[in-house]
PDB file of C-alpha atoms in Angstrom:
ATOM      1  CA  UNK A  34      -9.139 -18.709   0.019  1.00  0.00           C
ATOM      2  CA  UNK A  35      -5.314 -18.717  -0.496  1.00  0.00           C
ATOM      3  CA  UNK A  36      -2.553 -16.168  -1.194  1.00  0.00           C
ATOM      4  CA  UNK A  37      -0.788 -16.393  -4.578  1.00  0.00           C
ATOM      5  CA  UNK A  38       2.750 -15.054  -5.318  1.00  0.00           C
ATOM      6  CA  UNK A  39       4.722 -15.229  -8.409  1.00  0.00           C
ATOM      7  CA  UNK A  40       8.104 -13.758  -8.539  1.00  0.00           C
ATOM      8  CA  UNK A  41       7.057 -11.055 -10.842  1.00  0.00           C
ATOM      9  CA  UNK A  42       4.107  -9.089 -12.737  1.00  0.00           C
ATOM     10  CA  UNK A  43       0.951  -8.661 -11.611  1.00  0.00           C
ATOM     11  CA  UNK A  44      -2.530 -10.533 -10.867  1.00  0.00           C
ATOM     12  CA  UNK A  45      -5.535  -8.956 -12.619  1.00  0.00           C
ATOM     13  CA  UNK A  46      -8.210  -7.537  -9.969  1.00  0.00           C
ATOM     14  CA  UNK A  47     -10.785 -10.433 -11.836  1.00  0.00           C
ATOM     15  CA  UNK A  48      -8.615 -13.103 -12.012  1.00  0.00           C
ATOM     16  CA  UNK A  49      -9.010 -16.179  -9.739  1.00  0.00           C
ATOM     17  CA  UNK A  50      -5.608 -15.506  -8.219  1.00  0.00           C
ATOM     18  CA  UNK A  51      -6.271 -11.405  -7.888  1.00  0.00           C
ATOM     19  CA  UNK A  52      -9.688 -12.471  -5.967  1.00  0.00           C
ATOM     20  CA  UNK A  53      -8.110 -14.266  -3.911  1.00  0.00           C
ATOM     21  CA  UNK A  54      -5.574 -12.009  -2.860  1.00  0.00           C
ATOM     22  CA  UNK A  55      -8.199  -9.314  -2.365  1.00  0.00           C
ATOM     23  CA  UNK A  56     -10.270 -11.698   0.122  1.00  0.00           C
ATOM     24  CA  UNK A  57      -7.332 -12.469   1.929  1.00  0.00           C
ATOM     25  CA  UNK A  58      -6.028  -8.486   2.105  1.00  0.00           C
ATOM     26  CA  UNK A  59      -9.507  -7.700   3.184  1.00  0.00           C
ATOM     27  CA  UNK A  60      -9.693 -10.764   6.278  1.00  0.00           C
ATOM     28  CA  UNK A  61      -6.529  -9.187   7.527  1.00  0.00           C
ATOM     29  CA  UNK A  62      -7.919  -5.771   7.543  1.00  0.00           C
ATOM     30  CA  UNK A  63     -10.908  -6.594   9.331  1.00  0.00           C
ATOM     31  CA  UNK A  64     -10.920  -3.770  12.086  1.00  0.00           C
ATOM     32  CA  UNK A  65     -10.710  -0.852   9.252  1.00  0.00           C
ATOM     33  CA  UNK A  66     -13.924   0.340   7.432  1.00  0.00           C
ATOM     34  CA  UNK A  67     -15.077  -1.173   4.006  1.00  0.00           C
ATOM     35  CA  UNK A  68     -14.140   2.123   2.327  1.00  0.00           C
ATOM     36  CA  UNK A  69     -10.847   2.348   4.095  1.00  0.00           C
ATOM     37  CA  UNK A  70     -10.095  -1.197   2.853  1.00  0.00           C
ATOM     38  CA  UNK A  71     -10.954  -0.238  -1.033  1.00  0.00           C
ATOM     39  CA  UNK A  72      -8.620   2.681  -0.823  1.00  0.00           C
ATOM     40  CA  UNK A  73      -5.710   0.535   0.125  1.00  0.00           C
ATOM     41  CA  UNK A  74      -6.944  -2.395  -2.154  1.00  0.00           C
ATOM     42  CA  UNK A  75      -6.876   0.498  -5.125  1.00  0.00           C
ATOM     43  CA  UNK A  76      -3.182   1.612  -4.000  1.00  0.00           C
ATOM     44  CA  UNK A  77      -2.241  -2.163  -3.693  1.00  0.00           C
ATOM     45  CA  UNK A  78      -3.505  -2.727  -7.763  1.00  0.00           C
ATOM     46  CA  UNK A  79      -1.523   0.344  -8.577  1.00  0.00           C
ATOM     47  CA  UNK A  80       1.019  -0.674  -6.747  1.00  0.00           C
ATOM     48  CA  UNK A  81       1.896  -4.115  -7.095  1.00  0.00           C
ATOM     49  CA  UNK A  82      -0.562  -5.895  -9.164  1.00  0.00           C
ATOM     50  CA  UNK A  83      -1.850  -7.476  -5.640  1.00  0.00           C
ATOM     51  CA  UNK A  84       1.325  -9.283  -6.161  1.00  0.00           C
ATOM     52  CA  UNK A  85       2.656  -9.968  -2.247  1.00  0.00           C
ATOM     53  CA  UNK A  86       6.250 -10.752  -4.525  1.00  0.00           C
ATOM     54  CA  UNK A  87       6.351  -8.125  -6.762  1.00  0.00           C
ATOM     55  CA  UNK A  88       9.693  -6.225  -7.003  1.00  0.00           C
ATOM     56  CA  UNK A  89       9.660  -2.518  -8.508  1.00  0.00           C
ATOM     57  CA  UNK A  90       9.907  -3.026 -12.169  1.00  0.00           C
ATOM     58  CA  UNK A  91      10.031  -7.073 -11.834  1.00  0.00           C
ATOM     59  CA  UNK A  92      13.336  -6.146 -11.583  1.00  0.00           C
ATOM     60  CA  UNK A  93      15.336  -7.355  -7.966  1.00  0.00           C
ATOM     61  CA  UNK A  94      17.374  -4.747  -5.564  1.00  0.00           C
ATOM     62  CA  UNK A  95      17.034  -3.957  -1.833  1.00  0.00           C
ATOM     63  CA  UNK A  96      17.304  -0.749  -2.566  1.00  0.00           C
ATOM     64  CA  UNK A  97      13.981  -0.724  -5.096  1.00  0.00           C
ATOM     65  CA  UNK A  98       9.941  -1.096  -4.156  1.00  0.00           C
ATOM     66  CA  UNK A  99       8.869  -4.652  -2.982  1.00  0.00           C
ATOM     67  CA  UNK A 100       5.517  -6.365  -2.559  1.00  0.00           C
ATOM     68  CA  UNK A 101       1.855  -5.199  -1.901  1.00  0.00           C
ATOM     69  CA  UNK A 102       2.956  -1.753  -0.783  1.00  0.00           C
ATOM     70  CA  UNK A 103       6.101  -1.643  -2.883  1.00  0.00           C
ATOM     71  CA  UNK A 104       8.177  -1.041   0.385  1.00  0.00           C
ATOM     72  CA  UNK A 105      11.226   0.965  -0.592  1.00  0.00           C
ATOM     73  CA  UNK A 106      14.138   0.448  -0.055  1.00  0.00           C
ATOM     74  CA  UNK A 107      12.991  -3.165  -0.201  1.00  0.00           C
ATOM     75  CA  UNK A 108      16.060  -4.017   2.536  1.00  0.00           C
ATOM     76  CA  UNK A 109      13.701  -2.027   5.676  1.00  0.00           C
ATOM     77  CA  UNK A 110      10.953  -4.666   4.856  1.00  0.00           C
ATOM     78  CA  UNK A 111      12.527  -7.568   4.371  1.00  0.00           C
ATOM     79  CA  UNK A 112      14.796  -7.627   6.907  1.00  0.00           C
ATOM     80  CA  UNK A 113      11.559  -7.224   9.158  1.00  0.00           C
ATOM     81  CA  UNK A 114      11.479 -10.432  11.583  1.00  0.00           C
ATOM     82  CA  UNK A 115       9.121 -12.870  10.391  1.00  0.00           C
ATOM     83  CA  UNK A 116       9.174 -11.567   7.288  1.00  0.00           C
ATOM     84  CA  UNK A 117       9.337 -14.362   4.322  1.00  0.00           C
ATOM     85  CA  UNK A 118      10.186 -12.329   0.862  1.00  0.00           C
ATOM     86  CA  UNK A 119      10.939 -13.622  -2.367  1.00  0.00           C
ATOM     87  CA  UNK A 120      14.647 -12.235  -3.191  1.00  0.00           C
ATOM     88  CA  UNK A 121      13.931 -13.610  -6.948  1.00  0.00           C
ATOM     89  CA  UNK A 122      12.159 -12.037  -9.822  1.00  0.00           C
ATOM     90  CA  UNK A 123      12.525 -15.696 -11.932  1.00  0.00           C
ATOM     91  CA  UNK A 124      12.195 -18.383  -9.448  1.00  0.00           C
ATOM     92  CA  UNK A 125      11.034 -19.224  -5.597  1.00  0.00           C
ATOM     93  CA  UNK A 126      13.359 -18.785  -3.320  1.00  0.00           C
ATOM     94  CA  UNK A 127      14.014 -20.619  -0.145  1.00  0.00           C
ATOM     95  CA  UNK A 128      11.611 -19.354   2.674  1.00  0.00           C
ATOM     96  CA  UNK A 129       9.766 -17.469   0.759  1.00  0.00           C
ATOM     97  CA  UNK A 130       6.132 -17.836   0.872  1.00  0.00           C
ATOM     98  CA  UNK A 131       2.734 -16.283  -0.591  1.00  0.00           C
ATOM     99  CA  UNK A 132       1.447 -15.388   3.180  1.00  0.00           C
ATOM    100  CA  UNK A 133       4.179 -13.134   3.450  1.00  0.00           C
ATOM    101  CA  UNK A 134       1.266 -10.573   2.637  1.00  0.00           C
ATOM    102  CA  UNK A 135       0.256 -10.744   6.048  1.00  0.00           C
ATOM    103  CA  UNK A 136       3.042 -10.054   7.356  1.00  0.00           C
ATOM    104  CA  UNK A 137       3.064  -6.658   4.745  1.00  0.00           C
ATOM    105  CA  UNK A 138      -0.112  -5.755   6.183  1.00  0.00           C
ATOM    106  CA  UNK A 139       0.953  -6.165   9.470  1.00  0.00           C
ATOM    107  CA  UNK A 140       3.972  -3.856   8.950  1.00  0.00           C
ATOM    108  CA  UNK A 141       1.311  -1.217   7.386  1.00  0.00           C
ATOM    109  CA  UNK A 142      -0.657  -1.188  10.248  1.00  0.00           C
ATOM    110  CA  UNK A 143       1.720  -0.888  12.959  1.00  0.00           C
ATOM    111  CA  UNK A 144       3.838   1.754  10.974  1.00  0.00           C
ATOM    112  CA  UNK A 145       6.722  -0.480  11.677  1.00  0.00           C
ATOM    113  CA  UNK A 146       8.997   1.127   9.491  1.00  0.00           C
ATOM    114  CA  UNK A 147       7.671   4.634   9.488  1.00  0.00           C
ATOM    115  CA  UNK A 148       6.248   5.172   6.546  1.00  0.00           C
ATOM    116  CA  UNK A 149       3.337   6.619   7.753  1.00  0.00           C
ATOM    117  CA  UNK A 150       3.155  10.702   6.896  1.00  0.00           C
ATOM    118  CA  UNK A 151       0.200  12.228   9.019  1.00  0.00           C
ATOM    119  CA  UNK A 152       0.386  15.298   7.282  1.00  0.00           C
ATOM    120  CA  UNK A 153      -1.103  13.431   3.796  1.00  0.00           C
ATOM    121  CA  UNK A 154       1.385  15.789   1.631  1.00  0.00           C
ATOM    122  CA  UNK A 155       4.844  15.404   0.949  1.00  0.00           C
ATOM    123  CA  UNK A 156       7.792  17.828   0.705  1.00  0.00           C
ATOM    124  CA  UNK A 157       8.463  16.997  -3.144  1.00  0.00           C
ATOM    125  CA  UNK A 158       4.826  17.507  -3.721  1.00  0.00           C
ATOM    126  CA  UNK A 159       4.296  21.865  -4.264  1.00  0.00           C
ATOM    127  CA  UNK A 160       0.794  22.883  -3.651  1.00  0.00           C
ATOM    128  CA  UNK A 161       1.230  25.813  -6.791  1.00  0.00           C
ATOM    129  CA  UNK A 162       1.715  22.102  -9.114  1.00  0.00           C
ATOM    130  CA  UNK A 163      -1.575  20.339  -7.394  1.00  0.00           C
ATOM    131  CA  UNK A 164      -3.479  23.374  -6.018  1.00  0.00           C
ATOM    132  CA  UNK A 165      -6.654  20.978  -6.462  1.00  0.00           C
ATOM    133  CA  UNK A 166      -5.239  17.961  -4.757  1.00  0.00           C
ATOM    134  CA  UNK A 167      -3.977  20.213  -1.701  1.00  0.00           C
ATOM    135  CA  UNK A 168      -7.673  21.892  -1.523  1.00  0.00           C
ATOM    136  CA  UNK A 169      -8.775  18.420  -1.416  1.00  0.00           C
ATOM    137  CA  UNK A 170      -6.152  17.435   1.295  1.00  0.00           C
ATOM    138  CA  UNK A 171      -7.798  20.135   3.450  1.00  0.00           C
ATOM    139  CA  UNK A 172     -10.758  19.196   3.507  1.00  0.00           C
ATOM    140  CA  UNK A 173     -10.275  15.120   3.678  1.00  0.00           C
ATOM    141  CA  UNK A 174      -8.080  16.284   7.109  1.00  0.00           C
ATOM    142  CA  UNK A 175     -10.889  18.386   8.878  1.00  0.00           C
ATOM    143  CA  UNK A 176     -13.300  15.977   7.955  1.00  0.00           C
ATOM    144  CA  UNK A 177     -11.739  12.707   8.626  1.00  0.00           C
ATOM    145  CA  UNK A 178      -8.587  13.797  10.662  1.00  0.00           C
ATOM    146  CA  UNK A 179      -7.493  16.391  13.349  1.00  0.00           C
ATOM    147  CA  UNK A 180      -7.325  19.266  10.762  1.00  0.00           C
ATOM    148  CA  UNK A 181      -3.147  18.984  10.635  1.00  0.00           C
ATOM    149  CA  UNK A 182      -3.320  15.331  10.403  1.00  0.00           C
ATOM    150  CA  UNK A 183      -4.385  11.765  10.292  1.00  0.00           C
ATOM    151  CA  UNK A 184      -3.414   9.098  12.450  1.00  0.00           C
ATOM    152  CA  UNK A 185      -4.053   5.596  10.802  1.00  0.00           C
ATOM    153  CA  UNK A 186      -6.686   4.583  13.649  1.00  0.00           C
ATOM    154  CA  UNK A 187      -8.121   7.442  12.119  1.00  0.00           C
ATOM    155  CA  UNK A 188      -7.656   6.008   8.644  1.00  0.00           C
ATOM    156  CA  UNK A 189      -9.246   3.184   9.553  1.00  0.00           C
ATOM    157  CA  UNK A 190     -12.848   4.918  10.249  1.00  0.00           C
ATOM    158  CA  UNK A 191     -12.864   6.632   6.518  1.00  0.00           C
ATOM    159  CA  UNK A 192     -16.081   6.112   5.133  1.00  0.00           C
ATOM    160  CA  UNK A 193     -15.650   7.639   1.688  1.00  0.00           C
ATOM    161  CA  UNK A 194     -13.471   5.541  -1.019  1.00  0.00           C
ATOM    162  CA  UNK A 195     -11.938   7.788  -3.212  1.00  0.00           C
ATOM    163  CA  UNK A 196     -11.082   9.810   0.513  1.00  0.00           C
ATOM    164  CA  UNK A 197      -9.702   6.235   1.427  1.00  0.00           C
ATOM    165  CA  UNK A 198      -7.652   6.176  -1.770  1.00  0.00           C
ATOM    166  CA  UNK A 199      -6.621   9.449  -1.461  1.00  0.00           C
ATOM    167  CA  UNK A 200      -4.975   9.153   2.461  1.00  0.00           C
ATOM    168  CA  UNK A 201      -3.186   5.826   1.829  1.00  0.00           C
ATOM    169  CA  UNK A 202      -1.896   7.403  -1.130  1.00  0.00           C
ATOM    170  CA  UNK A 203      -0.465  10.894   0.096  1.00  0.00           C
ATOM    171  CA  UNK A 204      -0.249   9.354   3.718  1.00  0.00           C
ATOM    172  CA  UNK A 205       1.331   5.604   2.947  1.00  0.00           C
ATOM    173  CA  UNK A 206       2.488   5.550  -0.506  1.00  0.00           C
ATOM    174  CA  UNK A 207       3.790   8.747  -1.505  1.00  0.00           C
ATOM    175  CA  UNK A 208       4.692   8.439  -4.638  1.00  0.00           C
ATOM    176  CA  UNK A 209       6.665  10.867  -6.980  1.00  0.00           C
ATOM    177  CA  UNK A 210       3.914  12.032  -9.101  1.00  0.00           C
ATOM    178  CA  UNK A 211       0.821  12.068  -6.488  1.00  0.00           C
ATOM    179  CA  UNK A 212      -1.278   9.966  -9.462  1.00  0.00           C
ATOM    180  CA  UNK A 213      -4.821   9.434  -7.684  1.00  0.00           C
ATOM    181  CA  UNK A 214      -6.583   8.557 -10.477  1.00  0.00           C
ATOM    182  CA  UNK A 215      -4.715   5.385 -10.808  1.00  0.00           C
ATOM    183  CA  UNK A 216      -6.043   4.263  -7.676  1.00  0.00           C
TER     184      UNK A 216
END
């Protein structure tokens, strides 16, 4: 197996290339459960197309999302050391290279920059909007967390996907609208 990287879109989850990219996510996730793993593959297709070079709308800024995670502002990732990003969304730039992914894993799973929100709710998030995804919240932190929380060690021990999914998505991704279903 290999990474792939393109400058932009996305690699279908059946395509050679999006196989490929899922093997390699999964070797480099080796101490988290199978189930964790799927919930951060299915953020990672939602994300980024399993794309390690994907910028936030194929379109380049430091200050947008870039690769797997769609780290923004881009700028805190790749001016990570031993980071090697792709500052192009037409061409290869110099550096840059497809195992870069690792080094986006890495920076997941030590928190490096932060991004990590035990609480698995945000503050732009209101409970009276998503009453059912904040019941659900509840319960996915007394059953997998420490009732207030969830520490990603804890993360990694998740043994039900759509759980899985849920966690890296309200505790890792955070996105505007909290769109599960998509992952």
């Amino acid at each position: 197996m290999a990474w792939h990287a393109k400058p932009s879109g996305s690699y279908g989850a059946y395509t050679v290339e999006g196989i490929d990219n899922i093997f390699e996510i999964n070797n480099n996730l080796q101490s988290f459960n199978i189930a964790a793993i799927s919930g951060i593959i299915g953020n990672i297709m939602a994300e980024s197309g399993l794309n390690p070079w994907r910028w936030q709308g194929d379109m380049y800024g430091t200050s947008r999302g870039y690769g797997l995670f769609q780290f923004t502002p881009a700028s805190g990732y790749i001016n990570l050391t031993g980071a090697t990003p792709n500052l192009s969304v037409i061409s290869q730039t110099t550096g840059a290279t497809p195992e870069d992914g690792i080094r986006q894993i890495t920076a997941f799973k030590t928190n490096e920059l932060g991004k990590w929100v035990p609480s698995c709710w945000r503050s732009y998030w209101d409970p009276a909007t998503y009453p059912e995804l904040y019941a659900y919240r509840t319960e996915v932190l007394n059953t997998y967390g420490h009732g207030s929380g969830i520490s990603i060690p804890e993360f990694s021990d998740v043994t039900d996907i759509t759980a899985a999914a849920f966690i890296f998505l309200a505790c890792f991704e955070g996105p505007r609208v909290p769109n599960l279903t998509a992952r």
